[in-house]
Short mmCIF file of C-alpha atoms in Angstrom, two decimals:
data_model
loop_
_atom_site.label_atom_id
_atom_site.label_comp_id
_atom_site.label_asym_id
_atom_site.label_seq_id
_atom_site.Cartn_x
_atom_site.Cartn_y
_atom_site.Cartn_z
CA MET C 758 50.12 27.91 -85.44
CA SER C 759 50.50 26.85 -81.86
CA GLY C 760 48.16 28.23 -79.29
CA ASN C 761 48.75 26.35 -76.04
CA ARG C 762 51.04 29.00 -74.60
CA PHE C 763 50.33 32.55 -73.56
CA ARG C 764 53.27 34.87 -73.85
CA PRO C 765 53.01 38.26 -72.16
CA ALA C 766 52.52 41.28 -74.37
CA ARG C 767 55.79 42.72 -75.62
CA THR C 768 56.58 46.35 -74.97
CA ALA C 769 56.30 48.89 -77.76
CA ALA C 770 60.07 49.37 -77.68
CA LEU C 771 60.68 45.68 -78.31
CA ALA C 772 58.26 45.73 -81.25
CA VAL C 773 60.05 48.71 -82.77
CA VAL C 774 63.47 47.11 -82.31
CA THR C 775 62.25 43.82 -83.81
CA THR C 776 60.76 45.66 -86.79
CA LEU C 777 63.97 47.56 -87.37
CA LEU C 778 66.00 44.36 -87.21
CA VAL C 779 63.70 42.49 -89.58
CA THR C 780 63.54 45.33 -92.09
CA GLY C 781 67.10 46.53 -91.86
CA GLY C 782 65.91 49.70 -90.17
CA SER C 783 64.43 51.22 -93.30
CA ALA C 784 60.84 50.04 -93.63
CA SER C 785 57.75 50.43 -91.51
CA ALA C 786 56.16 47.63 -89.51
CA ALA C 787 53.34 47.59 -92.06
CA SER C 788 55.65 46.45 -94.85
CA ALA C 789 57.97 44.15 -92.92
CA GLY C 790 58.05 40.65 -94.38
CA VAL C 791 54.82 40.87 -96.36
CA ARG C 792 54.38 37.65 -98.33
CA PRO C 793 51.42 35.56 -99.42
CA LEU C 794 51.00 31.86 -98.83
CA SER C 795 52.32 30.23 -101.96
CA HIS C 796 50.29 27.05 -101.90
CA CYS C 797 46.62 27.96 -101.63
CA THR C 798 43.73 30.29 -101.05
CA SER C 799 40.02 29.74 -100.40
CA VAL C 800 39.04 32.80 -102.44
CA ASP C 801 37.02 31.99 -105.53
CA GLY C 802 35.70 34.66 -107.90
CA GLY C 803 36.36 37.58 -105.55
CA GLU C 804 34.62 36.00 -102.59
CA LEU C 805 35.26 33.57 -99.77
CA VAL C 806 32.13 31.63 -98.84
CA TYR C 807 32.20 29.74 -95.54
CA ASP C 808 30.04 27.09 -93.88
CA ASP C 809 29.59 27.62 -90.15
CA PHE C 810 29.99 24.44 -88.10
CA THR C 811 31.59 26.15 -85.06
CA LYS C 812 30.29 27.12 -81.66
CA TYR C 813 32.54 30.23 -81.68
CA ASN C 814 30.08 32.38 -83.59
CA ASN C 815 31.03 35.68 -81.90
CA SER C 816 34.61 35.13 -82.98
CA LEU C 817 33.56 34.03 -86.46
CA ASN C 818 31.48 37.20 -86.89
CA HIS C 819 34.35 39.33 -85.60
CA ALA C 820 36.76 37.76 -88.11
CA VAL C 821 34.37 38.18 -91.03
CA ASN C 822 33.77 41.84 -90.15
CA GLN C 823 37.50 42.52 -89.81
CA TRP C 824 38.39 41.09 -93.23
CA ASN C 825 35.30 42.46 -95.02
CA ALA C 826 36.20 45.98 -93.92
CA LEU C 827 39.26 45.82 -96.20
CA ASN C 828 37.68 45.01 -99.59
CA PRO C 829 37.81 43.73 -102.33
CA ILE C 830 37.24 40.12 -101.17
CA ASN C 831 33.73 39.49 -99.87
CA VAL C 832 33.74 36.99 -96.98
CA LYS C 833 30.23 35.64 -96.52
CA ALA C 834 28.23 32.71 -95.16
CA ASP C 835 27.12 29.88 -97.42
CA THR C 836 23.52 29.97 -98.66
CA ALA C 837 21.31 27.54 -100.53
CA SER C 838 22.54 29.01 -103.81
CA THR C 839 26.31 29.01 -103.10
CA TYR C 840 29.05 26.48 -102.50
CA ALA C 841 31.30 26.84 -99.49
CA ASP C 842 34.96 27.56 -100.15
CA VAL C 843 35.91 26.83 -96.54
CA ASP C 844 34.27 24.90 -93.69
CA VAL C 845 34.76 26.34 -90.20
CA SER C 846 34.40 23.62 -87.58
CA ASP C 847 35.50 22.50 -84.13
CA TYR C 848 37.42 19.49 -82.92
CA THR C 849 38.96 18.48 -79.60
CA SER C 850 42.52 17.24 -79.15
CA SER C 851 44.82 17.62 -76.17
CA SER C 852 47.69 16.10 -78.16
CA ASP C 853 47.52 18.77 -80.89
CA SER C 854 49.36 21.91 -79.79
CA ARG C 855 47.40 24.15 -82.18
CA SER C 856 44.36 26.14 -81.13
CA GLY C 857 43.37 26.45 -84.76
CA TRP C 858 44.62 25.60 -88.22
CA PHE C 859 43.83 26.09 -91.88
CA ASP C 860 44.11 23.39 -94.52
CA CYS C 861 43.43 23.71 -98.22
CA SER C 862 42.45 20.52 -99.95
CA ALA C 863 40.18 19.15 -102.63
CA GLY C 864 36.64 20.37 -102.13
CA ALA C 865 36.02 22.92 -99.41
CA ASP C 866 39.08 24.01 -97.44
CA ASP C 867 39.03 23.75 -93.65
CA ILE C 868 39.45 26.04 -90.69
CA LYS C 869 39.58 23.83 -87.60
CA LEU C 870 39.27 25.25 -84.08
CA ASN C 871 40.55 23.12 -81.20
CA THR C 872 38.04 23.33 -78.35
CA HIS C 873 40.65 21.93 -75.97
CA TYR C 874 42.37 25.34 -76.05
CA MET C 875 39.67 27.65 -77.38
CA ASP C 876 37.31 26.94 -74.46
CA GLY C 877 39.97 28.21 -72.04
CA TYR C 878 40.68 31.41 -73.97
CA ASN C 879 39.10 34.75 -73.31
CA GLU C 880 37.00 36.34 -76.04
CA SER C 881 39.88 38.46 -77.32
CA GLN C 882 42.08 35.39 -77.79
CA ARG C 883 39.31 33.46 -79.54
CA HIS C 884 38.68 36.43 -81.87
CA ALA C 885 42.39 36.56 -82.69
CA VAL C 886 42.61 32.83 -83.47
CA VAL C 887 39.60 32.81 -85.80
CA THR C 888 40.68 36.05 -87.52
CA HIS C 889 44.17 34.59 -87.94
CA GLU C 890 42.89 31.39 -89.56
CA PHE C 891 40.66 33.35 -91.93
CA GLY C 892 43.79 35.32 -92.83
CA HIS C 893 45.37 32.06 -94.00
CA SER C 894 42.28 31.26 -96.08
CA LEU C 895 42.80 34.70 -97.66
CA LYS C 896 46.33 33.62 -98.67
CA LEU C 897 48.22 35.43 -95.87
CA ASP C 898 51.26 33.89 -94.21
CA HIS C 899 52.49 34.42 -90.66
CA GLY C 900 53.57 37.89 -89.63
CA PRO C 901 55.36 39.63 -86.79
CA GLU C 902 54.22 39.79 -83.17
CA ILE C 903 52.54 43.11 -83.90
CA ALA C 904 49.97 41.44 -86.15
CA VAL C 905 46.93 39.16 -85.96
CA MET C 906 48.90 36.93 -88.34
CA ASP C 907 51.54 36.36 -85.63
CA SER C 908 52.22 32.61 -85.49
CA CYS C 909 50.77 32.57 -81.99
CA SER C 910 47.54 34.46 -82.48
CA ALA C 911 46.24 33.40 -79.04
CA CYS C 912 49.21 35.33 -77.64
CA TYR C 913 47.83 38.41 -79.36
CA ASN C 914 48.47 41.65 -77.52
CA PRO C 915 45.18 42.68 -75.85
CA ASN C 916 46.12 46.34 -76.26
CA MET C 917 45.44 45.93 -79.98
CA ASN C 918 41.74 45.22 -79.27
CA ASN C 919 41.95 42.04 -81.37
CA ASN C 920 41.66 44.09 -84.56
CA LEU C 921 43.74 43.82 -87.71
CA GLN C 922 46.98 45.76 -87.49
CA ALA C 923 48.94 47.67 -90.15
CA TRP C 924 50.97 44.58 -91.10
CA ASP C 925 47.81 42.49 -91.61
CA ILE C 926 46.12 45.20 -93.66
CA ASN C 927 49.20 45.83 -95.79
CA SER C 928 49.64 42.09 -96.42
CA TYR C 929 46.00 41.75 -97.47
CA HIS C 930 46.26 44.66 -99.91
CA ASN C 931 49.59 43.35 -101.19
CA VAL C 932 47.83 40.10 -102.15
CA TRP C 933 44.38 41.39 -103.19
CA GLY C 934 44.79 45.07 -104.08
CA TYR C 935 42.28 47.70 -103.10
#
């Protein structure tokens, strides 16, 4: 995901036209292009446990609340009696065009937040980036511009109040059920 650009919000008409083009004019925006990531997920035993090494705690809490509202996967902080499935941490790089990224690897997976961009974002943009990266850890791929899972989550339309949209919710339920 690249986050060093800020594209203006698209009009509702453009979103409808794009959805109709992508879906052949027959499906709703909620079902357009729903597909899971094929290579990994941080979910283990119906839960996603994270370690918090980030300074963006408001955005982390927002993301956790958004995904937990959907069920059945319980996203929760690591405790003394659990092992983290994903580490959420910060790094700084002006040469990396991403504001955040998710990587699954041996041991705990990683959500990395690039302070070079994140520090310049408003709260809504930061919320969108962290929610987006948690979406990847939940096995969701990129979605259309009308979703948090848009490939440029920092470009997220502020009129959506940085909440999950129908496409995000449908994708989650397509992967995890209800």
